[in-house]
Amino acid sequence: MTNPSDDLKKALDNWASINKGNAEIGFVEGMFIGALSSSSIIDKFSMWLLAGTGATAALMISNIDKLIPVLGANGIKYSIYCLVISALFGFLAKYKALHCQIMQSIREEINIRVMSIMEKHEMDEEKILEMAEKHNLEVQTNIDVNVISTEYCKAFPKIIHKKLMKEFTTGLRDRLTPSRRAVKNLFWQGNYTVAQFLMFILFVVTALTNIKNI
């Protein structure tokens, strides 16, 4: 026969372990969210640079006949190459920034909506279980995750159901998976923005080194 105090200790240890794990994951999620907040700042810089790159390229092309005597044909060509590559990196940075923004928006919306639903569910569940206990009844109140995932997937084409289910299952096993993906996108957004900036600097250097004395 097991000792009631041992059972209680085991239950409390399990509860403490779950509580500790949730707190640790919560801290990590908070750090991820803090890091992701820099995405919008990086995006602004990248967009300013992209706008400047586009304006510079348009100005050079519209005045190419006047610039050829100053920079030479090769100078013009290499300068435009640098601007084009810089713009490509800018578009890639924007693509990654959109990923970060979308994932942040989805997380915020899910947290807001799911929290309110869970609060209501827990309140109703408590009342149901209390009434069931009074009448010595056994009632199933657990949420069926399979129903949620199946109904969610129905809104999308069947061709991507398998992928959605895989992502859903992965997210259930590891809450940090979406955050890790978002931070990875942030990492590449930063890299592409740096490359974009360096290519613009290379354009300036290329243009300056090809200026001819007239």
PDB file of C-alpha atoms in Angstrom:
ATOM      1  CA  MET A   1       0.000   0.000   0.000  1.00  0.00           C
ATOM      2  CA  THR A   2       1.421   3.358  -1.005  1.00  0.00           C
ATOM      3  CA  ASN A   3       1.875   6.120   1.498  1.00  0.00           C
ATOM      4  CA  PRO A   4      -0.489   9.087   0.818  1.00  0.00           C
ATOM      5  CA  SER A   5       2.339  11.497   1.595  1.00  0.00           C
ATOM      6  CA  ASP A   6       4.490   9.820  -1.072  1.00  0.00           C
ATOM      7  CA  ASP A   7       1.705  10.170  -3.619  1.00  0.00           C
ATOM      8  CA  LEU A   8       1.278  13.803  -2.664  1.00  0.00           C
ATOM      9  CA  LYS A   9       5.017  14.436  -2.966  1.00  0.00           C
ATOM     10  CA  LYS A  10       5.079  12.776  -6.379  1.00  0.00           C
ATOM     11  CA  ALA A  11       2.136  14.878  -7.546  1.00  0.00           C
ATOM     12  CA  LEU A  12       3.713  18.069  -6.202  1.00  0.00           C
ATOM     13  CA  ASP A  13       7.063  17.226  -7.797  1.00  0.00           C
ATOM     14  CA  ASN A  14       5.323  16.679 -11.115  1.00  0.00           C
ATOM     15  CA  TRP A  15       3.415  19.941 -10.759  1.00  0.00           C
ATOM     16  CA  ALA A  16       6.589  21.809  -9.808  1.00  0.00           C
ATOM     17  CA  SER A  17       8.420  20.309 -12.773  1.00  0.00           C
ATOM     18  CA  ILE A  18       5.682  21.363 -15.200  1.00  0.00           C
ATOM     19  CA  ASN A  19       5.502  24.824 -13.650  1.00  0.00           C
ATOM     20  CA  LYS A  20       9.291  25.211 -13.838  1.00  0.00           C
ATOM     21  CA  GLY A  21       9.349  24.032 -17.455  1.00  0.00           C
ATOM     22  CA  ASN A  22       6.583  26.447 -18.442  1.00  0.00           C
ATOM     23  CA  ALA A  23       8.390  29.327 -16.753  1.00  0.00           C
ATOM     24  CA  GLU A  24      11.683  28.493 -18.479  1.00  0.00           C
ATOM     25  CA  ILE A  25      10.018  28.235 -21.880  1.00  0.00           C
ATOM     26  CA  GLY A  26       8.149  31.459 -21.149  1.00  0.00           C
ATOM     27  CA  PHE A  27      11.424  33.255 -20.423  1.00  0.00           C
ATOM     28  CA  VAL A  28      12.949  31.963 -23.659  1.00  0.00           C
ATOM     29  CA  GLU A  29       9.851  33.015 -25.610  1.00  0.00           C
ATOM     30  CA  GLY A  30      10.097  36.451 -24.030  1.00  0.00           C
ATOM     31  CA  MET A  31      13.720  36.727 -25.132  1.00  0.00           C
ATOM     32  CA  PHE A  32      12.777  35.641 -28.652  1.00  0.00           C
ATOM     33  CA  ILE A  33       9.976  38.221 -28.784  1.00  0.00           C
ATOM     34  CA  GLY A  34      12.390  40.882 -27.548  1.00  0.00           C
ATOM     35  CA  ALA A  35      14.854  39.984 -30.284  1.00  0.00           C
ATOM     36  CA  LEU A  36      12.128  39.978 -32.933  1.00  0.00           C
ATOM     37  CA  SER A  37      11.123  43.521 -32.006  1.00  0.00           C
ATOM     38  CA  SER A  38      14.313  44.674 -33.746  1.00  0.00           C
ATOM     39  CA  SER A  39      13.017  43.329 -37.066  1.00  0.00           C
ATOM     40  CA  SER A  40      10.937  46.445 -37.748  1.00  0.00           C
ATOM     41  CA  ILE A  41      13.943  48.721 -37.105  1.00  0.00           C
ATOM     42  CA  ILE A  42      16.149  46.704 -39.452  1.00  0.00           C
ATOM     43  CA  ASP A  43      13.333  46.718 -42.001  1.00  0.00           C
ATOM     44  CA  LYS A  44      13.065  50.519 -41.913  1.00  0.00           C
ATOM     45  CA  PHE A  45      16.787  50.912 -42.556  1.00  0.00           C
ATOM     46  CA  SER A  46      16.645  48.363 -45.370  1.00  0.00           C
ATOM     47  CA  MET A  47      13.672  50.107 -46.988  1.00  0.00           C
ATOM     48  CA  TRP A  48      15.363  53.510 -46.807  1.00  0.00           C
ATOM     49  CA  LEU A  49      18.438  52.011 -48.418  1.00  0.00           C
ATOM     50  CA  LEU A  50      16.323  50.246 -51.033  1.00  0.00           C
ATOM     51  CA  ALA A  51      14.532  53.483 -51.886  1.00  0.00           C
ATOM     52  CA  GLY A  52      17.867  55.292 -52.157  1.00  0.00           C
ATOM     53  CA  THR A  53      19.251  52.523 -54.346  1.00  0.00           C
ATOM     54  CA  GLY A  54      16.260  52.678 -56.673  1.00  0.00           C
ATOM     55  CA  ALA A  55      16.401  56.452 -56.922  1.00  0.00           C
ATOM     56  CA  THR A  56      20.142  56.376 -57.615  1.00  0.00           C
ATOM     57  CA  ALA A  57      19.775  53.708 -60.298  1.00  0.00           C
ATOM     58  CA  ALA A  58      16.939  55.617 -61.978  1.00  0.00           C
ATOM     59  CA  LEU A  59      18.970  58.826 -61.902  1.00  0.00           C
ATOM     60  CA  MET A  60      22.015  57.115 -63.386  1.00  0.00           C
ATOM     61  CA  ILE A  61      20.043  55.459 -66.178  1.00  0.00           C
ATOM     62  CA  SER A  62      18.202  58.664 -67.089  1.00  0.00           C
ATOM     63  CA  ASN A  63      21.498  60.568 -67.232  1.00  0.00           C
ATOM     64  CA  ILE A  64      23.667  57.808 -68.643  1.00  0.00           C
ATOM     65  CA  ASP A  65      24.772  59.889 -71.630  1.00  0.00           C
ATOM     66  CA  LYS A  66      26.137  62.548 -69.290  1.00  0.00           C
ATOM     67  CA  LEU A  67      27.744  60.065 -66.905  1.00  0.00           C
ATOM     68  CA  ILE A  68      29.631  57.986 -69.473  1.00  0.00           C
ATOM     69  CA  PRO A  69      32.237  60.711 -70.073  1.00  0.00           C
ATOM     70  CA  VAL A  70      32.696  61.035 -66.299  1.00  0.00           C
ATOM     71  CA  LEU A  71      32.644  57.403 -65.153  1.00  0.00           C
ATOM     72  CA  GLY A  72      33.326  55.556 -68.383  1.00  0.00           C
ATOM     73  CA  ALA A  73      31.324  52.644 -69.760  1.00  0.00           C
ATOM     74  CA  ASN A  74      32.840  50.136 -67.335  1.00  0.00           C
ATOM     75  CA  GLY A  75      32.343  52.465 -64.397  1.00  0.00           C
ATOM     76  CA  ILE A  76      28.658  52.843 -65.242  1.00  0.00           C
ATOM     77  CA  LYS A  77      28.249  49.111 -65.782  1.00  0.00           C
ATOM     78  CA  TYR A  78      29.896  48.040 -62.526  1.00  0.00           C
ATOM     79  CA  SER A  79      28.123  50.757 -60.563  1.00  0.00           C
ATOM     80  CA  ILE A  80      24.728  49.604 -61.815  1.00  0.00           C
ATOM     81  CA  TYR A  81      25.663  45.990 -61.069  1.00  0.00           C
ATOM     82  CA  CYS A  82      26.371  46.981 -57.468  1.00  0.00           C
ATOM     83  CA  LEU A  83      23.037  48.794 -57.212  1.00  0.00           C
ATOM     84  CA  VAL A  84      21.124  45.848 -58.661  1.00  0.00           C
ATOM     85  CA  ILE A  85      22.771  43.373 -56.279  1.00  0.00           C
ATOM     86  CA  SER A  86      22.147  45.740 -53.376  1.00  0.00           C
ATOM     87  CA  ALA A  87      18.474  45.924 -54.358  1.00  0.00           C
ATOM     88  CA  LEU A  88      18.256  42.127 -54.571  1.00  0.00           C
ATOM     89  CA  PHE A  89      19.613  41.823 -51.042  1.00  0.00           C
ATOM     90  CA  GLY A  90      17.097  44.473 -50.017  1.00  0.00           C
ATOM     91  CA  PHE A  91      14.222  42.424 -51.422  1.00  0.00           C
ATOM     92  CA  LEU A  92      15.497  39.318 -49.638  1.00  0.00           C
ATOM     93  CA  ALA A  93      15.720  41.275 -46.383  1.00  0.00           C
ATOM     94  CA  LYS A  94      12.148  42.471 -46.892  1.00  0.00           C
ATOM     95  CA  TYR A  95      11.004  38.907 -47.522  1.00  0.00           C
ATOM     96  CA  LYS A  96      12.513  37.776 -44.230  1.00  0.00           C
ATOM     97  CA  ALA A  97      11.089  40.831 -42.454  1.00  0.00           C
ATOM     98  CA  LEU A  98       7.611  39.887 -43.679  1.00  0.00           C
ATOM     99  CA  HIS A  99       8.108  36.402 -42.257  1.00  0.00           C
ATOM    100  CA  CYS A 100       8.998  37.890 -38.868  1.00  0.00           C
ATOM    101  CA  GLN A 101       6.059  40.298 -38.905  1.00  0.00           C
ATOM    102  CA  ILE A 102       3.574  37.623 -39.954  1.00  0.00           C
ATOM    103  CA  MET A 103       4.746  35.196 -37.283  1.00  0.00           C
ATOM    104  CA  GLN A 104       4.600  37.918 -34.625  1.00  0.00           C
ATOM    105  CA  SER A 105       1.083  38.919 -35.663  1.00  0.00           C
ATOM    106  CA  ILE A 106      -0.108  35.310 -35.711  1.00  0.00           C
ATOM    107  CA  ARG A 107       1.386  34.639 -32.273  1.00  0.00           C
ATOM    108  CA  GLU A 108      -0.206  37.746 -30.777  1.00  0.00           C
ATOM    109  CA  GLU A 109      -3.628  36.961 -32.241  1.00  0.00           C
ATOM    110  CA  ILE A 110      -3.484  33.334 -31.151  1.00  0.00           C
ATOM    111  CA  ASN A 111      -2.408  34.279 -27.631  1.00  0.00           C
ATOM    112  CA  ILE A 112      -5.216  36.813 -27.279  1.00  0.00           C
ATOM    113  CA  ARG A 113      -7.940  34.557 -28.644  1.00  0.00           C
ATOM    114  CA  VAL A 114      -6.765  31.264 -27.170  1.00  0.00           C
ATOM    115  CA  MET A 115      -6.269  32.742 -23.701  1.00  0.00           C
ATOM    116  CA  SER A 116      -9.852  34.011 -23.571  1.00  0.00           C
ATOM    117  CA  ILE A 117     -11.166  30.671 -24.853  1.00  0.00           C
ATOM    118  CA  MET A 118      -9.075  28.703 -22.357  1.00  0.00           C
ATOM    119  CA  GLU A 119     -10.170  30.890 -19.457  1.00  0.00           C
ATOM    120  CA  LYS A 120     -13.829  30.274 -20.290  1.00  0.00           C
ATOM    121  CA  HIS A 121     -13.173  26.570 -20.810  1.00  0.00           C
ATOM    122  CA  GLU A 122     -11.434  26.239 -17.444  1.00  0.00           C
ATOM    123  CA  MET A 123     -14.245  28.053 -15.648  1.00  0.00           C
ATOM    124  CA  ASP A 124     -16.908  25.879 -17.278  1.00  0.00           C
ATOM    125  CA  GLU A 125     -14.807  22.761 -16.772  1.00  0.00           C
ATOM    126  CA  GLU A 126     -14.512  23.469 -13.060  1.00  0.00           C
ATOM    127  CA  LYS A 127     -18.286  23.821 -12.738  1.00  0.00           C
ATOM    128  CA  ILE A 128     -18.938  20.661 -14.772  1.00  0.00           C
ATOM    129  CA  LEU A 129     -16.460  18.573 -12.775  1.00  0.00           C
ATOM    130  CA  GLU A 130     -17.817  19.906  -9.514  1.00  0.00           C
ATOM    131  CA  MET A 131     -21.360  18.947 -10.480  1.00  0.00           C
ATOM    132  CA  ALA A 132     -20.214  15.564 -11.802  1.00  0.00           C
ATOM    133  CA  GLU A 133     -18.403  14.856  -8.544  1.00  0.00           C
ATOM    134  CA  LYS A 134     -21.519  15.650  -6.532  1.00  0.00           C
ATOM    135  CA  HIS A 135     -23.522  13.135  -8.550  1.00  0.00           C
ATOM    136  CA  ASN A 136     -20.675  10.606  -8.694  1.00  0.00           C
ATOM    137  CA  LEU A 137     -20.401  10.865 -12.481  1.00  0.00           C
ATOM    138  CA  GLU A 138     -17.380  10.657 -14.760  1.00  0.00           C
ATOM    139  CA  VAL A 139     -17.270  13.365 -17.425  1.00  0.00           C
ATOM    140  CA  GLN A 140     -14.678  13.880 -20.165  1.00  0.00           C
ATOM    141  CA  THR A 141     -13.724  17.559 -20.440  1.00  0.00           C
ATOM    142  CA  ASN A 142     -10.294  17.340 -22.074  1.00  0.00           C
ATOM    143  CA  ILE A 143      -9.813  19.238 -25.321  1.00  0.00           C
ATOM    144  CA  ASP A 144      -9.186  16.979 -28.322  1.00  0.00           C
ATOM    145  CA  VAL A 145      -6.198  18.384 -30.185  1.00  0.00           C
ATOM    146  CA  ASN A 146      -6.892  16.127 -33.169  1.00  0.00           C
ATOM    147  CA  VAL A 147     -10.265  17.805 -33.697  1.00  0.00           C
ATOM    148  CA  ILE A 148      -8.618  21.242 -33.639  1.00  0.00           C
ATOM    149  CA  SER A 149      -5.886  20.297 -36.107  1.00  0.00           C
ATOM    150  CA  THR A 150      -8.323  18.506 -38.439  1.00  0.00           C
ATOM    151  CA  GLU A 151     -10.796  21.381 -38.520  1.00  0.00           C
ATOM    152  CA  TYR A 152      -7.969  23.865 -39.042  1.00  0.00           C
ATOM    153  CA  CYS A 153      -6.548  21.917 -41.978  1.00  0.00           C
ATOM    154  CA  LYS A 154      -9.952  21.729 -43.661  1.00  0.00           C
ATOM    155  CA  ALA A 155      -9.691  25.428 -44.492  1.00  0.00           C
ATOM    156  CA  PHE A 156      -6.640  24.789 -46.687  1.00  0.00           C
ATOM    157  CA  PRO A 157      -6.144  22.799 -49.906  1.00  0.00           C
ATOM    158  CA  LYS A 158      -5.651  19.076 -49.341  1.00  0.00           C
ATOM    159  CA  ILE A 159      -2.253  19.188 -50.988  1.00  0.00           C
ATOM    160  CA  ILE A 160      -0.784  20.983 -47.954  1.00  0.00           C
ATOM    161  CA  HIS A 161      -2.711  19.110 -45.230  1.00  0.00           C
ATOM    162  CA  LYS A 162       0.206  16.798 -44.518  1.00  0.00           C
ATOM    163  CA  LYS A 163       2.617  19.685 -44.097  1.00  0.00           C
ATOM    164  CA  LEU A 164       0.196  21.580 -41.858  1.00  0.00           C
ATOM    165  CA  MET A 165      -0.375  18.535 -39.677  1.00  0.00           C
ATOM    166  CA  LYS A 166       3.365  18.028 -39.365  1.00  0.00           C
ATOM    167  CA  GLU A 167       3.880  21.649 -38.316  1.00  0.00           C
ATOM    168  CA  PHE A 168       0.956  21.434 -35.912  1.00  0.00           C
ATOM    169  CA  THR A 169       2.353  18.284 -34.304  1.00  0.00           C
ATOM    170  CA  THR A 170       5.844  19.773 -34.119  1.00  0.00           C
ATOM    171  CA  GLY A 171       4.452  22.886 -32.462  1.00  0.00           C
ATOM    172  CA  LEU A 172       2.652  20.788 -29.863  1.00  0.00           C
ATOM    173  CA  ARG A 173       5.810  18.848 -29.063  1.00  0.00           C
ATOM    174  CA  ASP A 174       7.966  21.957 -28.881  1.00  0.00           C
ATOM    175  CA  ARG A 175       6.374  25.336 -28.193  1.00  0.00           C
ATOM    176  CA  LEU A 176       9.555  27.131 -29.184  1.00  0.00           C
ATOM    177  CA  THR A 177       9.610  25.840 -32.775  1.00  0.00           C
ATOM    178  CA  PRO A 178       7.731  28.835 -34.287  1.00  0.00           C
ATOM    179  CA  SER A 179       9.859  31.273 -32.289  1.00  0.00           C
ATOM    180  CA  ARG A 180      13.069  29.600 -33.437  1.00  0.00           C
ATOM    181  CA  ARG A 181      11.945  29.898 -37.046  1.00  0.00           C
ATOM    182  CA  ALA A 182      11.123  33.556 -36.561  1.00  0.00           C
ATOM    183  CA  VAL A 183      14.518  34.266 -34.990  1.00  0.00           C
ATOM    184  CA  LYS A 184      16.207  32.406 -37.848  1.00  0.00           C
ATOM    185  CA  ASN A 185      14.368  34.694 -40.275  1.00  0.00           C
ATOM    186  CA  LEU A 186      15.531  37.676 -38.218  1.00  0.00           C
ATOM    187  CA  PHE A 187      19.110  36.428 -38.477  1.00  0.00           C
ATOM    188  CA  TRP A 188      18.913  36.231 -42.261  1.00  0.00           C
ATOM    189  CA  GLN A 189      17.105  39.552 -42.461  1.00  0.00           C
ATOM    190  CA  GLY A 190      20.043  41.136 -40.664  1.00  0.00           C
ATOM    191  CA  ASN A 191      22.570  39.391 -42.897  1.00  0.00           C
ATOM    192  CA  TYR A 192      20.791  40.441 -46.083  1.00  0.00           C
ATOM    193  CA  THR A 193      20.527  44.021 -44.835  1.00  0.00           C
ATOM    194  CA  VAL A 194      24.256  44.125 -44.081  1.00  0.00           C
ATOM    195  CA  ALA A 195      24.995  42.717 -47.544  1.00  0.00           C
ATOM    196  CA  GLN A 196      22.624  45.290 -49.040  1.00  0.00           C
ATOM    197  CA  PHE A 197      24.465  48.102 -47.255  1.00  0.00           C
ATOM    198  CA  LEU A 198      27.902  46.789 -48.220  1.00  0.00           C
ATOM    199  CA  MET A 199      26.905  46.554 -51.876  1.00  0.00           C
ATOM    200  CA  PHE A 200      25.710  50.152 -51.771  1.00  0.00           C
ATOM    201  CA  ILE A 201      29.041  51.184 -50.247  1.00  0.00           C
ATOM    202  CA  LEU A 202      30.784  49.213 -52.993  1.00  0.00           C
ATOM    203  CA  PHE A 203      28.727  51.148 -55.533  1.00  0.00           C
ATOM    204  CA  VAL A 204      29.942  54.436 -54.047  1.00  0.00           C
ATOM    205  CA  VAL A 205      33.554  53.238 -54.046  1.00  0.00           C
ATOM    206  CA  THR A 206      33.241  51.925 -57.612  1.00  0.00           C
ATOM    207  CA  ALA A 207      31.761  55.191 -58.827  1.00  0.00           C
ATOM    208  CA  LEU A 208      34.414  57.288 -57.101  1.00  0.00           C
ATOM    209  CA  THR A 209      37.328  55.199 -58.336  1.00  0.00           C
ATOM    210  CA  ASN A 210      36.081  55.392 -61.915  1.00  0.00           C
ATOM    211  CA  ILE A 211      35.650  59.162 -62.039  1.00  0.00           C
ATOM    212  CA  LYS A 212      37.814  60.567 -64.782  1.00  0.00           C
ATOM    213  CA  ASN A 213      39.517  63.900 -64.788  1.00  0.00           C
ATOM    214  CA  ILE A 214      37.803  66.078 -67.344  1.00  0.00           C
TER     215      ILE A 214
END
